[in-house]
Amino acid sequence: MSFEDLKEIITAALPNCNADQVVPEAMLVPEVCADSLDTVELSMALEEKLGLNVPDDLLATFATVGDLYAYLKKQNA
């Protein structure tokens, strides 16, 4: 999985998210995910697209998009 793949998943799951905002150093909340509902939507999209369950509470521990990407790479997603 490339960072661009993750960016596509994020922008598809979160229609209010501007693709230009999805960079590794962007804060997941509030820059990418506006609220906890967005976080749930993103978690569901990751599971649907990657077959990988990322629990909402775990997703909430990632500070940046780069942190999430590093986790997904470790999971071989």
PDB file of N, CA, C and O in Angstrom:
ATOM      1  N   MET A   1       0.839  -1.178   0.000  1.00  0.00           N
ATOM      2  CA  MET A   1       0.000   0.000   0.000  1.00  0.00           C
ATOM      3  C   MET A   1       0.882   1.239   0.000  1.00  0.00           C
ATOM      4  O   MET A   1       1.820   1.345   0.778  1.00  0.00           O
ATOM      5  N   SER A   2       0.545   2.147  -0.873  1.00  0.00           N
ATOM      6  CA  SER A   2       1.276   3.411  -0.928  1.00  0.00           C
ATOM      7  C   SER A   2       0.523   4.472  -0.124  1.00  0.00           C
ATOM      8  O   SER A   2      -0.646   4.285   0.231  1.00  0.00           O
ATOM      9  N   PHE A   3       1.198   5.583   0.133  1.00  0.00           N
ATOM     10  CA  PHE A   3       0.531   6.678   0.830  1.00  0.00           C
ATOM     11  C   PHE A   3      -0.622   7.200  -0.021  1.00  0.00           C
ATOM     12  O   PHE A   3      -1.663   7.578   0.512  1.00  0.00           O
ATOM     13  N   GLU A   4      -0.454   7.208  -1.332  1.00  0.00           N
ATOM     14  CA  GLU A   4      -1.524   7.659  -2.229  1.00  0.00           C
ATOM     15  C   GLU A   4      -2.764   6.777  -2.102  1.00  0.00           C
ATOM     16  O   GLU A   4      -3.888   7.278  -2.182  1.00  0.00           O
ATOM     17  N   ASP A   5      -2.564   5.466  -1.900  1.00  0.00           N
ATOM     18  CA  ASP A   5      -3.700   4.563  -1.694  1.00  0.00           C
ATOM     19  C   ASP A   5      -4.461   4.952  -0.428  1.00  0.00           C
ATOM     20  O   ASP A   5      -5.694   4.997  -0.424  1.00  0.00           O
ATOM     21  N   LEU A   6      -3.721   5.216   0.646  1.00  0.00           N
ATOM     22  CA  LEU A   6      -4.356   5.632   1.889  1.00  0.00           C
ATOM     23  C   LEU A   6      -5.085   6.956   1.695  1.00  0.00           C
ATOM     24  O   LEU A   6      -6.209   7.123   2.170  1.00  0.00           O
ATOM     25  N   LYS A   7      -4.474   7.861   0.988  1.00  0.00           N
ATOM     26  CA  LYS A   7      -5.087   9.159   0.732  1.00  0.00           C
ATOM     27  C   LYS A   7      -6.410   8.993  -0.012  1.00  0.00           C
ATOM     28  O   LYS A   7      -7.406   9.650   0.318  1.00  0.00           O
ATOM     29  N   GLU A   8      -6.457   8.091  -0.965  1.00  0.00           N
ATOM     30  CA  GLU A   8      -7.694   7.831  -1.704  1.00  0.00           C
ATOM     31  C   GLU A   8      -8.775   7.258  -0.793  1.00  0.00           C
ATOM     32  O   GLU A   8      -9.945   7.643  -0.899  1.00  0.00           O
ATOM     33  N   ILE A   9      -8.398   6.346   0.086  1.00  0.00           N
ATOM     34  CA  ILE A   9      -9.360   5.771   1.028  1.00  0.00           C
ATOM     35  C   ILE A   9      -9.918   6.861   1.936  1.00  0.00           C
ATOM     36  O   ILE A   9     -11.133   6.940   2.164  1.00  0.00           O
ATOM     37  N   ILE A  10      -9.042   7.704   2.448  1.00  0.00           N
ATOM     38  CA  ILE A  10      -9.466   8.771   3.358  1.00  0.00           C
ATOM     39  C   ILE A  10     -10.409   9.732   2.659  1.00  0.00           C
ATOM     40  O   ILE A  10     -11.483  10.054   3.173  1.00  0.00           O
ATOM     41  N   THR A  11     -10.047  10.195   1.489  1.00  0.00           N
ATOM     42  CA  THR A  11     -10.889  11.189   0.813  1.00  0.00           C
ATOM     43  C   THR A  11     -12.204  10.589   0.329  1.00  0.00           C
ATOM     44  O   THR A  11     -13.211  11.291   0.271  1.00  0.00           O
ATOM     45  N   ALA A  12     -12.217   9.302   0.009  1.00  0.00           N
ATOM     46  CA  ALA A  12     -13.475   8.651  -0.380  1.00  0.00           C
ATOM     47  C   ALA A  12     -14.394   8.481   0.831  1.00  0.00           C
ATOM     48  O   ALA A  12     -15.613   8.638   0.727  1.00  0.00           O
ATOM     49  N   ALA A  13     -13.813   8.153   1.976  1.00  0.00           N
ATOM     50  CA  ALA A  13     -14.602   7.925   3.193  1.00  0.00           C
ATOM     51  C   ALA A  13     -15.090   9.224   3.816  1.00  0.00           C
ATOM     52  O   ALA A  13     -16.137   9.246   4.465  1.00  0.00           O
ATOM     53  N   LEU A  14     -14.329  10.285   3.618  1.00  0.00           N
ATOM     54  CA  LEU A  14     -14.637  11.567   4.257  1.00  0.00           C
ATOM     55  C   LEU A  14     -14.813  12.642   3.195  1.00  0.00           C
ATOM     56  O   LEU A  14     -13.871  13.374   2.878  1.00  0.00           O
ATOM     57  N   PRO A  15     -16.006  12.755   2.627  1.00  0.00           N
ATOM     58  CA  PRO A  15     -16.219  13.685   1.511  1.00  0.00           C
ATOM     59  C   PRO A  15     -15.913  15.152   1.830  1.00  0.00           C
ATOM     60  O   PRO A  15     -15.624  15.920   0.923  1.00  0.00           O
ATOM     61  N   ASN A  16     -15.952  15.524   3.090  1.00  0.00           N
ATOM     62  CA  ASN A  16     -15.641  16.915   3.462  1.00  0.00           C
ATOM     63  C   ASN A  16     -14.148  17.162   3.615  1.00  0.00           C
ATOM     64  O   ASN A  16     -13.723  18.279   3.872  1.00  0.00           O
ATOM     65  N   CYS A  17     -13.364  16.107   3.453  1.00  0.00           N
ATOM     66  CA  CYS A  17     -11.915  16.223   3.600  1.00  0.00           C
ATOM     67  C   CYS A  17     -11.291  16.595   2.258  1.00  0.00           C
ATOM     68  O   CYS A  17     -11.498  15.914   1.260  1.00  0.00           O
ATOM     69  N   ASN A  18     -10.528  17.642   2.265  1.00  0.00           N
ATOM     70  CA  ASN A  18      -9.829  18.097   1.067  1.00  0.00           C
ATOM     71  C   ASN A  18      -8.580  17.249   0.870  1.00  0.00           C
ATOM     72  O   ASN A  18      -7.776  17.098   1.791  1.00  0.00           O
ATOM     73  N   ALA A  19      -8.410  16.696  -0.315  1.00  0.00           N
ATOM     74  CA  ALA A  19      -7.260  15.817  -0.597  1.00  0.00           C
ATOM     75  C   ALA A  19      -5.935  16.518  -0.321  1.00  0.00           C
ATOM     76  O   ALA A  19      -4.964  15.872   0.076  1.00  0.00           O
ATOM     77  N   ASP A  20      -5.878  17.820  -0.509  1.00  0.00           N
ATOM     78  CA  ASP A  20      -4.647  18.570  -0.257  1.00  0.00           C
ATOM     79  C   ASP A  20      -4.264  18.563   1.227  1.00  0.00           C
ATOM     80  O   ASP A  20      -3.110  18.797   1.573  1.00  0.00           O
ATOM     81  N   GLN A  21      -5.244  18.313   2.094  1.00  0.00           N
ATOM     82  CA  GLN A  21      -4.983  18.276   3.533  1.00  0.00           C
ATOM     83  C   GLN A  21      -4.378  16.948   3.974  1.00  0.00           C
ATOM     84  O   GLN A  21      -3.823  16.864   5.071  1.00  0.00           O
ATOM     85  N   VAL A  22      -4.524  15.913   3.167  1.00  0.00           N
ATOM     86  CA  VAL A  22      -4.088  14.576   3.559  1.00  0.00           C
ATOM     87  C   VAL A  22      -2.611  14.409   3.214  1.00  0.00           C
ATOM     88  O   VAL A  22      -2.240  13.959   2.141  1.00  0.00           O
ATOM     89  N   VAL A  23      -1.779  14.819   4.149  1.00  0.00           N
ATOM     90  CA  VAL A  23      -0.327  14.706   4.042  1.00  0.00           C
ATOM     91  C   VAL A  23       0.155  13.996   5.310  1.00  0.00           C
ATOM     92  O   VAL A  23      -0.557  13.992   6.326  1.00  0.00           O
ATOM     93  N   PRO A  24       1.330  13.377   5.273  1.00  0.00           N
ATOM     94  CA  PRO A  24       1.781  12.604   6.445  1.00  0.00           C
ATOM     95  C   PRO A  24       1.774  13.370   7.764  1.00  0.00           C
ATOM     96  O   PRO A  24       1.457  12.798   8.805  1.00  0.00           O
ATOM     97  N   GLU A  25       2.084  14.645   7.722  1.00  0.00           N
ATOM     98  CA  GLU A  25       2.160  15.409   8.973  1.00  0.00           C
ATOM     99  C   GLU A  25       0.825  15.997   9.428  1.00  0.00           C
ATOM    100  O   GLU A  25       0.742  16.604  10.504  1.00  0.00           O
ATOM    101  N   ALA A  26      -0.240  15.801   8.662  1.00  0.00           N
ATOM    102  CA  ALA A  26      -1.560  16.324   9.040  1.00  0.00           C
ATOM    103  C   ALA A  26      -2.090  15.590  10.265  1.00  0.00           C
ATOM    104  O   ALA A  26      -1.992  14.372  10.362  1.00  0.00           O
ATOM    105  N   MET A  27      -2.638  16.349  11.195  1.00  0.00           N
ATOM    106  CA  MET A  27      -3.250  15.761  12.380  1.00  0.00           C
ATOM    107  C   MET A  27      -4.538  15.056  11.966  1.00  0.00           C
ATOM    108  O   MET A  27      -5.347  15.625  11.240  1.00  0.00           O
ATOM    109  N   LEU A  28      -4.699  13.806  12.427  1.00  0.00           N
ATOM    110  CA  LEU A  28      -5.925  13.077  12.077  1.00  0.00           C
ATOM    111  C   LEU A  28      -7.157  13.835  12.552  1.00  0.00           C
ATOM    112  O   LEU A  28      -8.125  13.972  11.815  1.00  0.00           O
ATOM    113  N   VAL A  29      -7.124  14.288  13.793  1.00  0.00           N
ATOM    114  CA  VAL A  29      -8.208  15.108  14.333  1.00  0.00           C
ATOM    115  C   VAL A  29      -7.580  16.407  14.790  1.00  0.00           C
ATOM    116  O   VAL A  29      -6.611  16.372  15.543  1.00  0.00           O
ATOM    117  N   PRO A  30      -7.996  17.520  14.329  1.00  0.00           N
ATOM    118  CA  PRO A  30      -9.186  17.851  13.565  1.00  0.00           C
ATOM    119  C   PRO A  30      -8.932  18.117  12.075  1.00  0.00           C
ATOM    120  O   PRO A  30      -9.870  18.425  11.360  1.00  0.00           O
ATOM    121  N   GLU A  31      -7.694  18.007  11.604  1.00  0.00           N
ATOM    122  CA  GLU A  31      -7.411  18.403  10.224  1.00  0.00           C
ATOM    123  C   GLU A  31      -8.015  17.464   9.185  1.00  0.00           C
ATOM    124  O   GLU A  31      -8.470  17.906   8.139  1.00  0.00           O
ATOM    125  N   VAL A  32      -8.000  16.168   9.454  1.00  0.00           N
ATOM    126  CA  VAL A  32      -8.510  15.194   8.485  1.00  0.00           C
ATOM    127  C   VAL A  32      -9.888  14.702   8.907  1.00  0.00           C
ATOM    128  O   VAL A  32     -10.843  14.782   8.152  1.00  0.00           O
ATOM    129  N   CYS A  33      -9.988  14.181  10.106  1.00  0.00           N
ATOM    130  CA  CYS A  33     -11.269  13.744  10.663  1.00  0.00           C
ATOM    131  C   CYS A  33     -11.788  14.868  11.551  1.00  0.00           C
ATOM    132  O   CYS A  33     -11.161  15.203  12.548  1.00  0.00           O
ATOM    133  N   ALA A  34     -12.909  15.424  11.177  1.00  0.00           N
ATOM    134  CA  ALA A  34     -13.434  16.569  11.923  1.00  0.00           C
ATOM    135  C   ALA A  34     -13.916  16.181  13.318  1.00  0.00           C
ATOM    136  O   ALA A  34     -13.835  16.970  14.244  1.00  0.00           O
ATOM    137  N   ASP A  35     -14.400  14.944  13.461  1.00  0.00           N
ATOM    138  CA  ASP A  35     -14.952  14.522  14.747  1.00  0.00           C
ATOM    139  C   ASP A  35     -14.915  13.002  14.860  1.00  0.00           C
ATOM    140  O   ASP A  35     -14.407  12.312  13.979  1.00  0.00           O
ATOM    141  N   SER A  36     -15.483  12.485  15.946  1.00  0.00           N
ATOM    142  CA  SER A  36     -15.449  11.045  16.172  1.00  0.00           C
ATOM    143  C   SER A  36     -16.257  10.269  15.140  1.00  0.00           C
ATOM    144  O   SER A  36     -15.921   9.125  14.824  1.00  0.00           O
ATOM    145  N   LEU A  37     -17.289  10.866  14.578  1.00  0.00           N
ATOM    146  CA  LEU A  37     -18.062  10.196  13.530  1.00  0.00           C
ATOM    147  C   LEU A  37     -17.194   9.970  12.293  1.00  0.00           C
ATOM    148  O   LEU A  37     -17.245   8.900  11.678  1.00  0.00           O
ATOM    149  N   ASP A  38     -16.383  10.952  11.948  1.00  0.00           N
ATOM    150  CA  ASP A  38     -15.455  10.788  10.831  1.00  0.00           C
ATOM    151  C   ASP A  38     -14.454   9.667  11.111  1.00  0.00           C
ATOM    152  O   ASP A  38     -14.093   8.911  10.214  1.00  0.00           O
ATOM    153  N   THR A  39     -14.015   9.569  12.356  1.00  0.00           N
ATOM    154  CA  THR A  39     -13.072   8.521  12.727  1.00  0.00           C
ATOM    155  C   THR A  39     -13.706   7.146  12.529  1.00  0.00           C
ATOM    156  O   THR A  39     -13.072   6.225  12.004  1.00  0.00           O
ATOM    157  N   VAL A  40     -14.968   7.003  12.905  1.00  0.00           N
ATOM    158  CA  VAL A  40     -15.689   5.743  12.709  1.00  0.00           C
ATOM    159  C   VAL A  40     -15.815   5.444  11.223  1.00  0.00           C
ATOM    160  O   VAL A  40     -15.592   4.312  10.779  1.00  0.00           O
ATOM    161  N   GLU A  41     -16.159   6.449  10.430  1.00  0.00           N
ATOM    162  CA  GLU A  41     -16.281   6.271   8.983  1.00  0.00           C
ATOM    163  C   GLU A  41     -14.955   5.815   8.376  1.00  0.00           C
ATOM    164  O   GLU A  41     -14.922   4.927   7.525  1.00  0.00           O
ATOM    165  N   LEU A  42     -13.878   6.411   8.815  1.00  0.00           N
ATOM    166  CA  LEU A  42     -12.559   6.044   8.310  1.00  0.00           C
ATOM    167  C   LEU A  42     -12.211   4.616   8.705  1.00  0.00           C
ATOM    168  O   LEU A  42     -11.707   3.836   7.885  1.00  0.00           O
ATOM    169  N   SER A  43     -12.507   4.245   9.934  1.00  0.00           N
ATOM    170  CA  SER A  43     -12.247   2.881  10.401  1.00  0.00           C
ATOM    171  C   SER A  43     -13.000   1.873   9.541  1.00  0.00           C
ATOM    172  O   SER A  43     -12.450   0.846   9.124  1.00  0.00           O
ATOM    173  N   MET A  44     -14.260   2.154   9.254  1.00  0.00           N
ATOM    174  CA  MET A  44     -15.072   1.256   8.425  1.00  0.00           C
ATOM    175  C   MET A  44     -14.525   1.179   7.002  1.00  0.00           C
ATOM    176  O   MET A  44     -14.485   0.099   6.402  1.00  0.00           O
ATOM    177  N   ALA A  45     -14.076   2.288   6.466  1.00  0.00           N
ATOM    178  CA  ALA A  45     -13.525   2.301   5.112  1.00  0.00           C
ATOM    179  C   ALA A  45     -12.231   1.500   5.030  1.00  0.00           C
ATOM    180  O   ALA A  45     -12.007   0.775   4.060  1.00  0.00           O
ATOM    181  N   LEU A  46     -11.395   1.609   6.055  1.00  0.00           N
ATOM    182  CA  LEU A  46     -10.149   0.839   6.076  1.00  0.00           C
ATOM    183  C   LEU A  46     -10.445  -0.653   6.110  1.00  0.00           C
ATOM    184  O   LEU A  46      -9.804  -1.437   5.413  1.00  0.00           O
ATOM    185  N   GLU A  47     -11.441  -1.037   6.900  1.00  0.00           N
ATOM    186  CA  GLU A  47     -11.799  -2.450   6.978  1.00  0.00           C
ATOM    187  C   GLU A  47     -12.357  -2.941   5.636  1.00  0.00           C
ATOM    188  O   GLU A  47     -12.000  -4.012   5.160  1.00  0.00           O
ATOM    189  N   GLU A  48     -13.196  -2.123   5.016  1.00  0.00           N
ATOM    190  CA  GLU A  48     -13.796  -2.509   3.737  1.00  0.00           C
ATOM    191  C   GLU A  48     -12.751  -2.615   2.630  1.00  0.00           C
ATOM    192  O   GLU A  48     -12.723  -3.575   1.868  1.00  0.00           O
ATOM    193  N   LYS A  49     -11.872  -1.640   2.538  1.00  0.00           N
ATOM    194  CA  LYS A  49     -10.894  -1.596   1.441  1.00  0.00           C
ATOM    195  C   LYS A  49      -9.696  -2.511   1.662  1.00  0.00           C
ATOM    196  O   LYS A  49      -9.160  -3.052   0.709  1.00  0.00           O
ATOM    197  N   LEU A  50      -9.277  -2.668   2.921  1.00  0.00           N
ATOM    198  CA  LEU A  50      -8.055  -3.409   3.204  1.00  0.00           C
ATOM    199  C   LEU A  50      -8.298  -4.745   3.890  1.00  0.00           C
ATOM    200  O   LEU A  50      -7.373  -5.546   4.024  1.00  0.00           O
ATOM    201  N   GLY A  51      -9.533  -4.952   4.356  1.00  0.00           N
ATOM    202  CA  GLY A  51      -9.814  -6.169   5.104  1.00  0.00           C
ATOM    203  C   GLY A  51      -9.122  -6.186   6.451  1.00  0.00           C
ATOM    204  O   GLY A  51      -8.870  -7.233   7.026  1.00  0.00           O
ATOM    205  N   LEU A  52      -8.796  -5.014   6.941  1.00  0.00           N
ATOM    206  CA  LEU A  52      -8.060  -4.878   8.196  1.00  0.00           C
ATOM    207  C   LEU A  52      -8.914  -4.102   9.188  1.00  0.00           C
ATOM    208  O   LEU A  52      -9.310  -2.970   8.915  1.00  0.00           O
ATOM    209  N   ASN A  53      -9.193  -4.716  10.312  1.00  0.00           N
ATOM    210  CA  ASN A  53      -9.989  -4.058  11.337  1.00  0.00           C
ATOM    211  C   ASN A  53      -9.080  -3.164  12.175  1.00  0.00           C
ATOM    212  O   ASN A  53      -8.168  -3.649  12.831  1.00  0.00           O
ATOM    213  N   VAL A  54      -9.321  -1.870  12.108  1.00  0.00           N
ATOM    214  CA  VAL A  54      -8.601  -0.908  12.948  1.00  0.00           C
ATOM    215  C   VAL A  54      -9.640  -0.346  13.915  1.00  0.00           C
ATOM    216  O   VAL A  54     -10.440   0.505  13.541  1.00  0.00           O
ATOM    217  N   PRO A  55      -9.678  -0.864  15.147  1.00  0.00           N
ATOM    218  CA  PRO A  55     -10.687  -0.400  16.107  1.00  0.00           C
ATOM    219  C   PRO A  55     -10.648   1.116  16.280  1.00  0.00           C
ATOM    220  O   PRO A  55      -9.584   1.734  16.220  1.00  0.00           O
ATOM    221  N   ASP A  56     -11.828   1.682  16.486  1.00  0.00           N
ATOM    222  CA  ASP A  56     -11.944   3.136  16.639  1.00  0.00           C
ATOM    223  C   ASP A  56     -11.039   3.665  17.743  1.00  0.00           C
ATOM    224  O   ASP A  56     -10.422   4.714  17.582  1.00  0.00           O
ATOM    225  N   ASP A  57     -10.961   2.938  18.854  1.00  0.00           N
ATOM    226  CA  ASP A  57     -10.132   3.416  19.961  1.00  0.00           C
ATOM    227  C   ASP A  57      -8.645   3.383  19.602  1.00  0.00           C
ATOM    228  O   ASP A  57      -7.880   4.234  20.031  1.00  0.00           O
ATOM    229  N   LEU A  58      -8.229   2.418  18.778  1.00  0.00           N
ATOM    230  CA  LEU A  58      -6.836   2.389  18.315  1.00  0.00           C
ATOM    231  C   LEU A  58      -6.590   3.520  17.319  1.00  0.00           C
ATOM    232  O   LEU A  58      -5.582   4.217  17.395  1.00  0.00           O
ATOM    233  N   LEU A  59      -7.531   3.714  16.417  1.00  0.00           N
ATOM    234  CA  LEU A  59      -7.406   4.783  15.424  1.00  0.00           C
ATOM    235  C   LEU A  59      -7.269   6.143  16.115  1.00  0.00           C
ATOM    236  O   LEU A  59      -6.508   6.998  15.659  1.00  0.00           O
ATOM    237  N   ALA A  60      -7.951   6.303  17.217  1.00  0.00           N
ATOM    238  CA  ALA A  60      -7.902   7.567  17.959  1.00  0.00           C
ATOM    239  C   ALA A  60      -6.531   7.831  18.578  1.00  0.00           C
ATOM    240  O   ALA A  60      -6.228   8.970  18.936  1.00  0.00           O
ATOM    241  N   THR A  61      -5.683   6.802  18.679  1.00  0.00           N
ATOM    242  CA  THR A  61      -4.356   6.999  19.270  1.00  0.00           C
ATOM    243  C   THR A  61      -3.338   7.538  18.267  1.00  0.00           C
ATOM    244  O   THR A  61      -2.262   7.972  18.680  1.00  0.00           O
ATOM    245  N   PHE A  62      -3.653   7.505  16.995  1.00  0.00           N
ATOM    246  CA  PHE A  62      -2.724   8.006  15.981  1.00  0.00           C
ATOM    247  C   PHE A  62      -2.859   9.516  15.877  1.00  0.00           C
ATOM    248  O   PHE A  62      -3.937  10.033  15.620  1.00  0.00           O
ATOM    249  N   ALA A  63      -1.752  10.221  16.071  1.00  0.00           N
ATOM    250  CA  ALA A  63      -1.785  11.681  16.026  1.00  0.00           C
ATOM    251  C   ALA A  63      -1.873  12.200  14.594  1.00  0.00           C
ATOM    252  O   ALA A  63      -2.607  13.138  14.326  1.00  0.00           O
ATOM    253  N   THR A  64      -1.121  11.581  13.688  1.00  0.00           N
ATOM    254  CA  THR A  64      -1.053  12.101  12.321  1.00  0.00           C
ATOM    255  C   THR A  64      -1.436  11.027  11.302  1.00  0.00           C
ATOM    256  O   THR A  64      -1.477   9.833  11.616  1.00  0.00           O
ATOM    257  N   VAL A  65      -1.650  11.457  10.090  1.00  0.00           N
ATOM    258  CA  VAL A  65      -1.911  10.533   8.997  1.00  0.00           C
ATOM    259  C   VAL A  65      -0.684   9.639   8.800  1.00  0.00           C
ATOM    260  O   VAL A  65      -0.811   8.446   8.525  1.00  0.00           O
ATOM    261  N   GLY A  66       0.487  10.189   8.986  1.00  0.00           N
ATOM    262  CA  GLY A  66       1.720   9.415   8.882  1.00  0.00           C
ATOM    263  C   GLY A  66       1.788   8.295   9.906  1.00  0.00           C
ATOM    264  O   GLY A  66       2.269   7.194   9.608  1.00  0.00           O
ATOM    265  N   ASP A  67       1.286   8.540  11.119  1.00  0.00           N
ATOM    266  CA  ASP A  67       1.234   7.495  12.153  1.00  0.00           C
ATOM    267  C   ASP A  67       0.328   6.354  11.705  1.00  0.00           C
ATOM    268  O   ASP A  67       0.664   5.185  11.872  1.00  0.00           O
ATOM    269  N   LEU A  68      -0.816   6.703  11.151  1.00  0.00           N
ATOM    270  CA  LEU A  68      -1.743   5.693  10.650  1.00  0.00           C
ATOM    271  C   LEU A  68      -1.103   4.909   9.514  1.00  0.00           C
ATOM    272  O   LEU A  68      -1.170   3.677   9.481  1.00  0.00           O
ATOM    273  N   TYR A  69      -0.449   5.604   8.614  1.00  0.00           N
ATOM    274  CA  TYR A  69       0.212   4.942   7.488  1.00  0.00           C
ATOM    275  C   TYR A  69       1.297   3.975   7.975  1.00  0.00           C
ATOM    276  O   TYR A  69       1.392   2.841   7.500  1.00  0.00           O
ATOM    277  N   ALA A  70       2.075   4.392   8.957  1.00  0.00           N
ATOM    278  CA  ALA A  70       3.142   3.525   9.506  1.00  0.00           C
ATOM    279  C   ALA A  70       2.523   2.268  10.118  1.00  0.00           C
ATOM    280  O   ALA A  70       3.042   1.158   9.935  1.00  0.00           O
ATOM    281  N   TYR A  71       1.411   2.418  10.832  1.00  0.00           N
ATOM    282  CA  TYR A  71       0.735   1.267  11.415  1.00  0.00           C
ATOM    283  C   TYR A  71       0.251   0.317  10.323  1.00  0.00           C
ATOM    284  O   TYR A  71       0.444  -0.897  10.411  1.00  0.00           O
ATOM    285  N   LEU A  72      -0.355   0.860   9.287  1.00  0.00           N
ATOM    286  CA  LEU A  72      -0.864   0.021   8.202  1.00  0.00           C
ATOM    287  C   LEU A  72       0.266  -0.709   7.500  1.00  0.00           C
ATOM    288  O   LEU A  72       0.114  -1.876   7.127  1.00  0.00           O
ATOM    289  N   LYS A  73       1.399  -0.054   7.326  1.00  0.00           N
ATOM    290  CA  LYS A  73       2.559  -0.706   6.709  1.00  0.00           C
ATOM    291  C   LYS A  73       3.041  -1.878   7.577  1.00  0.00           C
ATOM    292  O   LYS A  73       3.391  -2.928   7.042  1.00  0.00           O
ATOM    293  N   LYS A  74       3.046  -1.695   8.892  1.00  0.00           N
ATOM    294  CA  LYS A  74       3.446  -2.771   9.807  1.00  0.00           C
ATOM    295  C   LYS A  74       2.504  -3.957   9.709  1.00  0.00           C
ATOM    296  O   LYS A  74       2.895  -5.100   9.926  1.00  0.00           O
ATOM    297  N   GLN A  75       1.236  -3.662   9.409  1.00  0.00           N
ATOM    298  CA  GLN A  75       0.225  -4.712   9.301  1.00  0.00           C
ATOM    299  C   GLN A  75       0.207  -5.339   7.904  1.00  0.00           C
ATOM    300  O   GLN A  75      -0.628  -6.184   7.611  1.00  0.00           O
ATOM    301  N   ASN A  76       1.126  -4.890   7.063  1.00  0.00           N
ATOM    302  CA  ASN A  76       1.204  -5.356   5.665  1.00  0.00           C
ATOM    303  C   ASN A  76      -0.074  -5.095   4.885  1.00  0.00           C
ATOM    304  O   ASN A  76      -0.501  -5.916   4.078  1.00  0.00           O
ATOM    305  N   ALA A  77      -0.691  -3.983   5.170  1.00  0.00           N
ATOM    306  CA  ALA A  77      -1.918  -3.616   4.461  1.00  0.00           C
ATOM    307  C   ALA A  77      -1.598  -3.005   3.116  1.00  0.00           C
ATOM    308  O   ALA A  77      -0.559  -2.493   2.878  1.00  0.00           O
TER     309      ALA A  77
END
